[in-house]
Amino acid sequence: MQLATHSQQLTPAVEAAVKQAAAAGVPLIVATGKARGPWVPEVLPRLGLMLPGVFLQGLLITDAQGNVLHSRCLPDDVVDSCIQLAAQHDITLTAYCSDRIFCKAIDEHTNRLLWYKEPTPEPVGDLATHLLGSVEAQKLIFMAPQAVIDVVRPGIEAALAGRASCTTALSGMLEVLPLGASKGAGVAWLLDYLGMDPAGMLALGDGENDIEMLQLAAVGVAMGNAGVKVKGVADAVVGSNDEDGVAQAIQQYVLAPRGLSDAAASVAAAAAAVASSSSQ
């Protein structure tokens, strides 16, 4: 789900809609490609969320307190291949290891992660020495201008075929996951753990990494800023993340079907109240 705007802000309308859905008995589970980093204490308490969360594209699932419920990691042979491929193409590689991110050195690409309020990348020099046989990595990200990613992606996917899966969530980032892993698979694991049925699930997403999750859900909704592939698998499209698309979807598919016919006005009023209280 794309909760935040492009400026990484949680809007009053989205906050109010999530809280009203919870009050109606429909909880929200955050499923993200991000680590459980600095953004968590800034966002989740505002939403009143006390449920497990799906992080790192479904590779790390924790309870509300951050205790690990489920984790999948890349095998060392895949990590080693990616380190060699990054050197071959002279592109940045970052390794996500639970709530830490490691890189060879800090550069303009690793600095991008700070904007998304990810854990601060830690430069360790030789990644092979630091990771192989010592530190487990849930996922790796190749980072470069998107034009470069477009050129190198087919070769990287061919080199990792049958050993790992690739996806992308943001421009200029190609993510490497354990074979068959996806945000959708992580959500499916958590639903089973909670005894919930995906037949009752509404999912929202905007990136390639959301496709499996949208397909899993009874209703998969693409944000207005989603790409063509994402919109192609979605059951519906709402406004972008800068247009309170999450609030729109909650109004249409959660609140209104429960007889809250004045859902839009109700959410707008609640959003105004949230905005007023946050400005005091």
PDB file of C-alpha atoms in Angstrom:
ATOM      1  CA  MET A   1       0.000   0.000   0.000  1.00  0.00           C
ATOM      2  CA  GLN A   2       1.238   3.460  -0.878  1.00  0.00           C
ATOM      3  CA  LEU A   3       0.288   5.284   2.327  1.00  0.00           C
ATOM      4  CA  ALA A   4       2.563   8.290   1.899  1.00  0.00           C
ATOM      5  CA  THR A   5       2.683  10.983  -0.765  1.00  0.00           C
ATOM      6  CA  HIS A   6       5.686  11.462  -3.040  1.00  0.00           C
ATOM      7  CA  SER A   7       7.010  13.869  -0.405  1.00  0.00           C
ATOM      8  CA  GLN A   8       6.812  11.023   2.135  1.00  0.00           C
ATOM      9  CA  GLN A   9       3.950  12.583   4.091  1.00  0.00           C
ATOM     10  CA  LEU A  10       0.918  10.856   5.588  1.00  0.00           C
ATOM     11  CA  THR A  11      -2.074  13.044   4.758  1.00  0.00           C
ATOM     12  CA  PRO A  12      -4.937  13.743   7.202  1.00  0.00           C
ATOM     13  CA  ALA A  13      -7.454  12.173   4.807  1.00  0.00           C
ATOM     14  CA  VAL A  14      -5.569   8.865   4.660  1.00  0.00           C
ATOM     15  CA  GLU A  15      -5.007   8.855   8.413  1.00  0.00           C
ATOM     16  CA  ALA A  16      -8.693   9.482   9.041  1.00  0.00           C
ATOM     17  CA  ALA A  17      -9.840   6.835   6.556  1.00  0.00           C
ATOM     18  CA  VAL A  18      -7.608   4.147   8.075  1.00  0.00           C
ATOM     19  CA  LYS A  19      -8.884   4.946  11.563  1.00  0.00           C
ATOM     20  CA  GLN A  20     -12.514   4.861  10.435  1.00  0.00           C
ATOM     21  CA  ALA A  21     -11.974   1.494   8.762  1.00  0.00           C
ATOM     22  CA  ALA A  22     -10.486   0.157  11.988  1.00  0.00           C
ATOM     23  CA  ALA A  23     -13.476   1.518  13.921  1.00  0.00           C
ATOM     24  CA  ALA A  24     -15.718  -0.378  11.499  1.00  0.00           C
ATOM     25  CA  GLY A  25     -13.854  -3.579  12.334  1.00  0.00           C
ATOM     26  CA  VAL A  26     -11.566  -3.653   9.288  1.00  0.00           C
ATOM     27  CA  PRO A  27      -7.863  -3.531  10.253  1.00  0.00           C
ATOM     28  CA  LEU A  28      -5.065  -2.345   8.001  1.00  0.00           C
ATOM     29  CA  ILE A  29      -1.858  -4.318   7.566  1.00  0.00           C
ATOM     30  CA  VAL A  30       1.100  -2.451   6.142  1.00  0.00           C
ATOM     31  CA  ALA A  31       2.963  -4.376   3.438  1.00  0.00           C
ATOM     32  CA  THR A  32       6.053  -2.602   2.131  1.00  0.00           C
ATOM     33  CA  GLY A  33       9.340  -3.129   0.402  1.00  0.00           C
ATOM     34  CA  LYS A  34      10.987  -0.955   3.038  1.00  0.00           C
ATOM     35  CA  ALA A  35      12.906  -2.092   6.070  1.00  0.00           C
ATOM     36  CA  ARG A  36      11.356  -1.610   9.490  1.00  0.00           C
ATOM     37  CA  GLY A  37      13.244   1.662   9.754  1.00  0.00           C
ATOM     38  CA  PRO A  38      12.911   5.260  11.002  1.00  0.00           C
ATOM     39  CA  TRP A  39       9.609   5.771   9.190  1.00  0.00           C
ATOM     40  CA  VAL A  40       7.834   3.208  11.417  1.00  0.00           C
ATOM     41  CA  PRO A  41       7.613   5.273  14.648  1.00  0.00           C
ATOM     42  CA  GLU A  42       6.610   8.310  12.596  1.00  0.00           C
ATOM     43  CA  VAL A  43       3.739   6.644  10.704  1.00  0.00           C
ATOM     44  CA  LEU A  44       2.325   3.556  12.412  1.00  0.00           C
ATOM     45  CA  PRO A  45       1.465   5.148  15.794  1.00  0.00           C
ATOM     46  CA  ARG A  46      -0.537   7.837  13.986  1.00  0.00           C
ATOM     47  CA  LEU A  47      -2.659   5.087  12.447  1.00  0.00           C
ATOM     48  CA  GLY A  48      -3.126   3.244  15.720  1.00  0.00           C
ATOM     49  CA  LEU A  49      -1.856   0.031  14.145  1.00  0.00           C
ATOM     50  CA  MET A  50      -1.239  -2.837  16.551  1.00  0.00           C
ATOM     51  CA  LEU A  51      -1.026  -5.668  14.030  1.00  0.00           C
ATOM     52  CA  PRO A  52       1.930  -7.449  12.430  1.00  0.00           C
ATOM     53  CA  GLY A  53       3.563  -5.825   9.409  1.00  0.00           C
ATOM     54  CA  VAL A  54       5.068  -7.136   6.170  1.00  0.00           C
ATOM     55  CA  PHE A  55       8.456  -5.597   5.371  1.00  0.00           C
ATOM     56  CA  LEU A  56      11.272  -6.052   2.824  1.00  0.00           C
ATOM     57  CA  GLN A  57       8.929  -7.270   0.066  1.00  0.00           C
ATOM     58  CA  GLY A  58       7.453  -9.936   2.341  1.00  0.00           C
ATOM     59  CA  LEU A  59      10.821 -11.282   3.466  1.00  0.00           C
ATOM     60  CA  LEU A  60      10.499  -9.990   7.023  1.00  0.00           C
ATOM     61  CA  ILE A  61       7.255 -10.174   8.980  1.00  0.00           C
ATOM     62  CA  THR A  62       7.117  -8.835  12.519  1.00  0.00           C
ATOM     63  CA  ASP A  63       4.529  -8.359  15.218  1.00  0.00           C
ATOM     64  CA  ALA A  64       3.483  -4.872  16.318  1.00  0.00           C
ATOM     65  CA  GLN A  65       6.471  -4.659  18.669  1.00  0.00           C
ATOM     66  CA  GLY A  66       8.974  -5.603  15.960  1.00  0.00           C
ATOM     67  CA  ASN A  67       9.551  -9.211  17.013  1.00  0.00           C
ATOM     68  CA  VAL A  68      10.299 -11.425  14.004  1.00  0.00           C
ATOM     69  CA  LEU A  69       7.535 -13.857  13.041  1.00  0.00           C
ATOM     70  CA  HIS A  70       8.889 -14.933   9.666  1.00  0.00           C
ATOM     71  CA  SER A  71      12.025 -14.291   7.623  1.00  0.00           C
ATOM     72  CA  ARG A  72      13.550 -15.428   4.335  1.00  0.00           C
ATOM     73  CA  CYS A  73      17.120 -14.744   3.265  1.00  0.00           C
ATOM     74  CA  LEU A  74      19.178 -14.984   0.091  1.00  0.00           C
ATOM     75  CA  PRO A  75      21.635 -17.874  -0.263  1.00  0.00           C
ATOM     76  CA  ASP A  76      25.310 -16.932  -0.265  1.00  0.00           C
ATOM     77  CA  ASP A  77      25.795 -17.988  -3.892  1.00  0.00           C
ATOM     78  CA  VAL A  78      23.199 -15.414  -5.018  1.00  0.00           C
ATOM     79  CA  VAL A  79      24.738 -12.703  -2.837  1.00  0.00           C
ATOM     80  CA  ASP A  80      28.182 -13.505  -4.274  1.00  0.00           C
ATOM     81  CA  SER A  81      26.863 -13.386  -7.850  1.00  0.00           C
ATOM     82  CA  CYS A  82      25.211 -10.027  -7.248  1.00  0.00           C
ATOM     83  CA  ILE A  83      28.390  -8.556  -5.786  1.00  0.00           C
ATOM     84  CA  GLN A  84      30.268  -9.668  -8.897  1.00  0.00           C
ATOM     85  CA  LEU A  85      27.544  -8.336 -11.216  1.00  0.00           C
ATOM     86  CA  ALA A  86      27.573  -4.958  -9.473  1.00  0.00           C
ATOM     87  CA  ALA A  87      31.342  -4.759  -9.949  1.00  0.00           C
ATOM     88  CA  GLN A  88      31.059  -5.878 -13.573  1.00  0.00           C
ATOM     89  CA  HIS A  89      28.510  -3.162 -14.396  1.00  0.00           C
ATOM     90  CA  ASP A  90      30.053  -0.588 -12.031  1.00  0.00           C
ATOM     91  CA  ILE A  91      26.763   0.029 -10.239  1.00  0.00           C
ATOM     92  CA  THR A  92      25.854   0.398  -6.577  1.00  0.00           C
ATOM     93  CA  LEU A  93      24.658  -2.604  -4.576  1.00  0.00           C
ATOM     94  CA  THR A  94      22.947  -2.391  -1.180  1.00  0.00           C
ATOM     95  CA  ALA A  95      22.210  -5.309   1.135  1.00  0.00           C
ATOM     96  CA  TYR A  96      19.132  -5.258   3.379  1.00  0.00           C
ATOM     97  CA  CYS A  97      19.763  -7.258   6.533  1.00  0.00           C
ATOM     98  CA  SER A  98      16.722  -6.981   8.825  1.00  0.00           C
ATOM     99  CA  ASP A  99      16.814  -3.369  10.098  1.00  0.00           C
ATOM    100  CA  ARG A 100      20.260  -2.551   8.689  1.00  0.00           C
ATOM    101  CA  ILE A 101      21.503  -1.691   5.208  1.00  0.00           C
ATOM    102  CA  PHE A 102      25.085  -2.344   4.102  1.00  0.00           C
ATOM    103  CA  CYS A 103      26.920  -1.009   1.071  1.00  0.00           C
ATOM    104  CA  LYS A 104      30.466  -0.868  -0.268  1.00  0.00           C
ATOM    105  CA  ALA A 105      30.579   2.917   0.040  1.00  0.00           C
ATOM    106  CA  ILE A 106      28.204   5.851   0.425  1.00  0.00           C
ATOM    107  CA  ASP A 107      27.273   7.558  -2.844  1.00  0.00           C
ATOM    108  CA  GLU A 108      24.442   9.478  -4.500  1.00  0.00           C
ATOM    109  CA  HIS A 109      22.430   6.293  -4.862  1.00  0.00           C
ATOM    110  CA  THR A 110      22.684   5.072  -1.279  1.00  0.00           C
ATOM    111  CA  ASN A 111      21.804   8.604  -0.159  1.00  0.00           C
ATOM    112  CA  ARG A 112      18.458   8.245  -1.944  1.00  0.00           C
ATOM    113  CA  LEU A 113      17.393   5.775   0.720  1.00  0.00           C
ATOM    114  CA  LEU A 114      17.484   8.489   3.373  1.00  0.00           C
ATOM    115  CA  TRP A 115      14.669  10.313   1.579  1.00  0.00           C
ATOM    116  CA  TYR A 116      12.471   7.258   2.065  1.00  0.00           C
ATOM    117  CA  LYS A 117      13.393   7.168   5.779  1.00  0.00           C
ATOM    118  CA  GLU A 118      15.111   3.834   5.475  1.00  0.00           C
ATOM    119  CA  PRO A 119      17.876   2.846   7.927  1.00  0.00           C
ATOM    120  CA  THR A 120      21.065   4.801   7.232  1.00  0.00           C
ATOM    121  CA  PRO A 121      23.257   2.739   4.864  1.00  0.00           C
ATOM    122  CA  GLU A 122      26.487   1.557   6.476  1.00  0.00           C
ATOM    123  CA  PRO A 123      29.645   1.503   4.300  1.00  0.00           C
ATOM    124  CA  VAL A 124      31.663  -1.673   4.935  1.00  0.00           C
ATOM    125  CA  GLY A 125      34.090  -1.761   2.029  1.00  0.00           C
ATOM    126  CA  ASP A 126      34.169  -5.259   0.556  1.00  0.00           C
ATOM    127  CA  LEU A 127      30.615  -6.598   0.745  1.00  0.00           C
ATOM    128  CA  ALA A 128      31.722 -10.169   0.123  1.00  0.00           C
ATOM    129  CA  THR A 129      33.974 -10.144   3.169  1.00  0.00           C
ATOM    130  CA  HIS A 130      31.289  -8.544   5.311  1.00  0.00           C
ATOM    131  CA  LEU A 131      28.315 -10.640   4.215  1.00  0.00           C
ATOM    132  CA  LEU A 132      29.299 -14.085   2.983  1.00  0.00           C
ATOM    133  CA  GLY A 133      29.183 -16.650   5.727  1.00  0.00           C
ATOM    134  CA  SER A 134      28.568 -13.960   8.349  1.00  0.00           C
ATOM    135  CA  VAL A 135      25.480 -11.807   7.794  1.00  0.00           C
ATOM    136  CA  GLU A 136      22.183 -12.922   6.286  1.00  0.00           C
ATOM    137  CA  ALA A 137      20.645 -10.604   3.698  1.00  0.00           C
ATOM    138  CA  GLN A 138      16.928 -10.684   2.967  1.00  0.00           C
ATOM    139  CA  LYS A 139      17.298  -8.735  -0.272  1.00  0.00           C
ATOM    140  CA  LEU A 140      19.787  -6.823  -2.399  1.00  0.00           C
ATOM    141  CA  ILE A 141      19.177  -3.737  -4.521  1.00  0.00           C
ATOM    142  CA  PHE A 142      21.139  -2.726  -7.614  1.00  0.00           C
ATOM    143  CA  MET A 143      21.031   1.089  -7.791  1.00  0.00           C
ATOM    144  CA  ALA A 144      21.762   3.249 -10.840  1.00  0.00           C
ATOM    145  CA  PRO A 145      19.980   5.685 -13.169  1.00  0.00           C
ATOM    146  CA  GLN A 146      16.885   3.977 -14.577  1.00  0.00           C
ATOM    147  CA  ALA A 147      18.330   4.020 -18.091  1.00  0.00           C
ATOM    148  CA  VAL A 148      21.245   1.928 -16.807  1.00  0.00           C
ATOM    149  CA  ILE A 149      18.929  -0.439 -14.905  1.00  0.00           C
ATOM    150  CA  ASP A 150      16.932  -0.975 -18.107  1.00  0.00           C
ATOM    151  CA  VAL A 151      20.122  -2.027 -19.911  1.00  0.00           C
ATOM    152  CA  VAL A 152      21.561  -4.342 -17.256  1.00  0.00           C
ATOM    153  CA  ARG A 153      18.347  -5.931 -15.947  1.00  0.00           C
ATOM    154  CA  PRO A 154      17.997  -8.654 -18.627  1.00  0.00           C
ATOM    155  CA  GLY A 155      21.569  -9.827 -18.036  1.00  0.00           C
ATOM    156  CA  ILE A 156      21.172  -9.803 -14.262  1.00  0.00           C
ATOM    157  CA  GLU A 157      17.926 -11.756 -14.475  1.00  0.00           C
ATOM    158  CA  ALA A 158      19.556 -14.287 -16.805  1.00  0.00           C
ATOM    159  CA  ALA A 159      22.520 -14.711 -14.445  1.00  0.00           C
ATOM    160  CA  LEU A 160      20.181 -15.306 -11.487  1.00  0.00           C
ATOM    161  CA  ALA A 161      17.596 -17.421 -13.316  1.00  0.00           C
ATOM    162  CA  GLY A 162      16.361 -20.313 -11.212  1.00  0.00           C
ATOM    163  CA  ARG A 163      18.139 -18.958  -8.131  1.00  0.00           C
ATOM    164  CA  ALA A 164      16.459 -15.646  -7.273  1.00  0.00           C
ATOM    165  CA  SER A 165      13.594 -13.361  -8.258  1.00  0.00           C
ATOM    166  CA  CYS A 166      13.822  -9.743  -9.387  1.00  0.00           C
ATOM    167  CA  THR A 167      11.373  -6.898  -8.999  1.00  0.00           C
ATOM    168  CA  THR A 168      11.288  -3.137  -8.812  1.00  0.00           C
ATOM    169  CA  ALA A 169       9.452  -0.709  -6.563  1.00  0.00           C
ATOM    170  CA  LEU A 170      11.170   2.578  -7.367  1.00  0.00           C
ATOM    171  CA  SER A 171      12.895   4.078 -10.362  1.00  0.00           C
ATOM    172  CA  GLY A 172      16.592   3.309 -10.501  1.00  0.00           C
ATOM    173  CA  MET A 173      16.370   0.294  -8.190  1.00  0.00           C
ATOM    174  CA  LEU A 174      16.365  -3.392  -9.171  1.00  0.00           C
ATOM    175  CA  GLU A 175      15.657  -5.669  -6.214  1.00  0.00           C
ATOM    176  CA  VAL A 176      16.872  -9.248  -5.854  1.00  0.00           C
ATOM    177  CA  LEU A 177      14.775 -11.542  -3.653  1.00  0.00           C
ATOM    178  CA  PRO A 178      14.873 -15.231  -2.704  1.00  0.00           C
ATOM    179  CA  LEU A 179      13.414 -17.351  -5.498  1.00  0.00           C
ATOM    180  CA  GLY A 180       9.620 -17.113  -5.582  1.00  0.00           C
ATOM    181  CA  ALA A 181       9.467 -14.425  -2.922  1.00  0.00           C
ATOM    182  CA  SER A 182       7.155 -11.448  -3.288  1.00  0.00           C
ATOM    183  CA  LYS A 183       5.155  -9.023  -1.223  1.00  0.00           C
ATOM    184  CA  GLY A 184       2.101 -11.105  -2.140  1.00  0.00           C
ATOM    185  CA  ALA A 185       3.701 -14.273  -0.762  1.00  0.00           C
ATOM    186  CA  GLY A 186       4.540 -12.445   2.460  1.00  0.00           C
ATOM    187  CA  VAL A 187       0.983 -11.183   2.828  1.00  0.00           C
ATOM    188  CA  ALA A 188      -0.340 -14.702   2.161  1.00  0.00           C
ATOM    189  CA  TRP A 189       1.896 -16.060   4.938  1.00  0.00           C
ATOM    190  CA  LEU A 190       0.673 -13.431   7.383  1.00  0.00           C
ATOM    191  CA  LEU A 191      -2.995 -13.953   6.519  1.00  0.00           C
ATOM    192  CA  ASP A 192      -2.572 -17.669   7.178  1.00  0.00           C
ATOM    193  CA  TYR A 193      -0.819 -16.909  10.471  1.00  0.00           C
ATOM    194  CA  LEU A 194      -3.694 -14.626  11.505  1.00  0.00           C
ATOM    195  CA  GLY A 195      -6.374 -17.023  10.293  1.00  0.00           C
ATOM    196  CA  MET A 196      -7.636 -14.531   7.721  1.00  0.00           C
ATOM    197  CA  ASP A 197      -8.890 -15.271   4.207  1.00  0.00           C
ATOM    198  CA  PRO A 198      -7.600 -13.264   1.212  1.00  0.00           C
ATOM    199  CA  ALA A 199     -11.153 -13.556  -0.156  1.00  0.00           C
ATOM    200  CA  GLY A 200     -11.988 -10.743   2.246  1.00  0.00           C
ATOM    201  CA  MET A 201      -8.944  -8.607   1.486  1.00  0.00           C
ATOM    202  CA  LEU A 202      -8.645  -5.223  -0.213  1.00  0.00           C
ATOM    203  CA  ALA A 203      -5.103  -4.497  -1.413  1.00  0.00           C
ATOM    204  CA  LEU A 204      -3.693  -1.246  -2.755  1.00  0.00           C
ATOM    205  CA  GLY A 205      -0.417  -0.766  -4.594  1.00  0.00           C
ATOM    206  CA  ASP A 206       1.457   1.250  -7.167  1.00  0.00           C
ATOM    207  CA  GLY A 207       4.646  -0.661  -8.010  1.00  0.00           C
ATOM    208  CA  GLU A 208       5.713  -3.777  -9.882  1.00  0.00           C
ATOM    209  CA  ASN A 209       6.420  -5.281  -6.455  1.00  0.00           C
ATOM    210  CA  ASP A 210       2.693  -5.015  -5.634  1.00  0.00           C
ATOM    211  CA  ILE A 211       1.418  -7.135  -8.524  1.00  0.00           C
ATOM    212  CA  GLU A 212       1.297 -10.483  -6.698  1.00  0.00           C
ATOM    213  CA  MET A 213      -0.405  -8.860  -3.712  1.00  0.00           C
ATOM    214  CA  LEU A 214      -3.091  -7.275  -5.910  1.00  0.00           C
ATOM    215  CA  GLN A 215      -3.682 -10.631  -7.578  1.00  0.00           C
ATOM    216  CA  LEU A 216      -3.997 -12.353  -4.192  1.00  0.00           C
ATOM    217  CA  ALA A 217      -6.662  -9.988  -2.868  1.00  0.00           C
ATOM    218  CA  ALA A 218     -10.390 -10.212  -3.468  1.00  0.00           C
ATOM    219  CA  VAL A 219     -10.172  -6.615  -4.667  1.00  0.00           C
ATOM    220  CA  GLY A 220      -6.852  -5.298  -5.937  1.00  0.00           C
ATOM    221  CA  VAL A 221      -6.746  -1.543  -6.429  1.00  0.00           C
ATOM    222  CA  ALA A 222      -4.001   0.336  -8.266  1.00  0.00           C
ATOM    223  CA  MET A 223      -3.081   3.877  -7.319  1.00  0.00           C
ATOM    224  CA  GLY A 224      -3.375   6.486 -10.042  1.00  0.00           C
ATOM    225  CA  ASN A 225       0.408   6.822 -10.179  1.00  0.00           C
ATOM    226  CA  ALA A 226       0.898   3.084 -10.807  1.00  0.00           C
ATOM    227  CA  GLY A 227       2.504   1.804 -13.981  1.00  0.00           C
ATOM    228  CA  VAL A 228       0.749   0.082 -16.860  1.00  0.00           C
ATOM    229  CA  LYS A 229       1.561  -3.452 -15.619  1.00  0.00           C
ATOM    230  CA  VAL A 230       0.113  -2.745 -12.185  1.00  0.00           C
ATOM    231  CA  LYS A 231      -3.058  -1.186 -13.534  1.00  0.00           C
ATOM    232  CA  GLY A 232      -3.375  -4.148 -15.895  1.00  0.00           C
ATOM    233  CA  VAL A 233      -3.786  -6.652 -13.036  1.00  0.00           C
ATOM    234  CA  ALA A 234      -5.889  -4.389 -10.799  1.00  0.00           C
ATOM    235  CA  ASP A 235      -9.654  -4.596 -10.399  1.00  0.00           C
ATOM    236  CA  ALA A 236      -9.926  -0.816 -10.132  1.00  0.00           C
ATOM    237  CA  VAL A 237      -7.859   2.363 -10.177  1.00  0.00           C
ATOM    238  CA  VAL A 238      -8.185   5.277  -7.736  1.00  0.00           C
ATOM    239  CA  GLY A 239      -6.406   8.595  -7.365  1.00  0.00           C
ATOM    240  CA  SER A 240      -2.648   8.809  -6.955  1.00  0.00           C
ATOM    241  CA  ASN A 241      -0.851   8.786  -3.628  1.00  0.00           C
ATOM    242  CA  ASP A 242      -0.755  12.587  -3.888  1.00  0.00           C
ATOM    243  CA  GLU A 243      -4.544  12.645  -4.364  1.00  0.00           C
ATOM    244  CA  ASP A 244      -5.526  10.618  -1.280  1.00  0.00           C
ATOM    245  CA  GLY A 245      -6.079   7.510  -3.376  1.00  0.00           C
ATOM    246  CA  VAL A 246      -5.871   5.288  -0.285  1.00  0.00           C
ATOM    247  CA  ALA A 247      -8.673   7.255   1.370  1.00  0.00           C
ATOM    248  CA  GLN A 248     -10.749   7.017  -1.810  1.00  0.00           C
ATOM    249  CA  ALA A 249     -10.375   3.229  -1.919  1.00  0.00           C
ATOM    250  CA  ILE A 250     -11.264   2.836   1.755  1.00  0.00           C
ATOM    251  CA  GLN A 251     -14.338   5.009   1.288  1.00  0.00           C
ATOM    252  CA  GLN A 252     -15.501   3.034  -1.745  1.00  0.00           C
ATOM    253  CA  TYR A 253     -14.673  -0.539  -0.755  1.00  0.00           C
ATOM    254  CA  VAL A 254     -14.702  -0.527   3.051  1.00  0.00           C
ATOM    255  CA  LEU A 255     -16.899   2.222   4.482  1.00  0.00           C
ATOM    256  CA  ALA A 256     -19.689   2.589   1.921  1.00  0.00           C
ATOM    257  CA  PRO A 257     -20.463  -1.180   1.674  1.00  0.00           C
ATOM    258  CA  ARG A 258     -20.947  -1.193   5.448  1.00  0.00           C
ATOM    259  CA  GLY A 259     -23.796   1.231   5.210  1.00  0.00           C
ATOM    260  CA  LEU A 260     -21.710   4.310   5.913  1.00  0.00           C
ATOM    261  CA  SER A 261     -23.355   6.068   2.988  1.00  0.00           C
ATOM    262  CA  ASP A 262     -21.940   9.414   4.015  1.00  0.00           C
ATOM    263  CA  ALA A 263     -18.458   7.940   4.124  1.00  0.00           C
ATOM    264  CA  ALA A 264     -16.791  10.580   1.981  1.00  0.00           C
ATOM    265  CA  ALA A 265     -18.138  13.462   4.025  1.00  0.00           C
ATOM    266  CA  SER A 266     -17.353  11.596   7.239  1.00  0.00           C
ATOM    267  CA  VAL A 267     -13.736  10.996   6.238  1.00  0.00           C
ATOM    268  CA  ALA A 268     -13.361  14.589   5.063  1.00  0.00           C
ATOM    269  CA  ALA A 269     -14.632  15.860   8.415  1.00  0.00           C
ATOM    270  CA  ALA A 270     -12.343  13.507  10.317  1.00  0.00           C
ATOM    271  CA  ALA A 271      -9.415  14.555   8.146  1.00  0.00           C
ATOM    272  CA  ALA A 272     -10.132  18.200   8.907  1.00  0.00           C
ATOM    273  CA  ALA A 273     -10.153  17.378  12.612  1.00  0.00           C
ATOM    274  CA  VAL A 274      -6.826  15.535  12.308  1.00  0.00           C
ATOM    275  CA  ALA A 275      -5.303  18.457  10.404  1.00  0.00           C
ATOM    276  CA  SER A 276      -6.565  20.901  13.018  1.00  0.00           C
ATOM    277  CA  SER A 277      -5.198  18.894  15.951  1.00  0.00           C
ATOM    278  CA  SER A 278      -1.808  18.383  14.282  1.00  0.00           C
ATOM    279  CA  SER A 279      -1.426  22.112  13.743  1.00  0.00           C
ATOM    280  CA  GLN A 280      -1.936  22.932  17.400  1.00  0.00           C
TER     281      GLN A 280
END
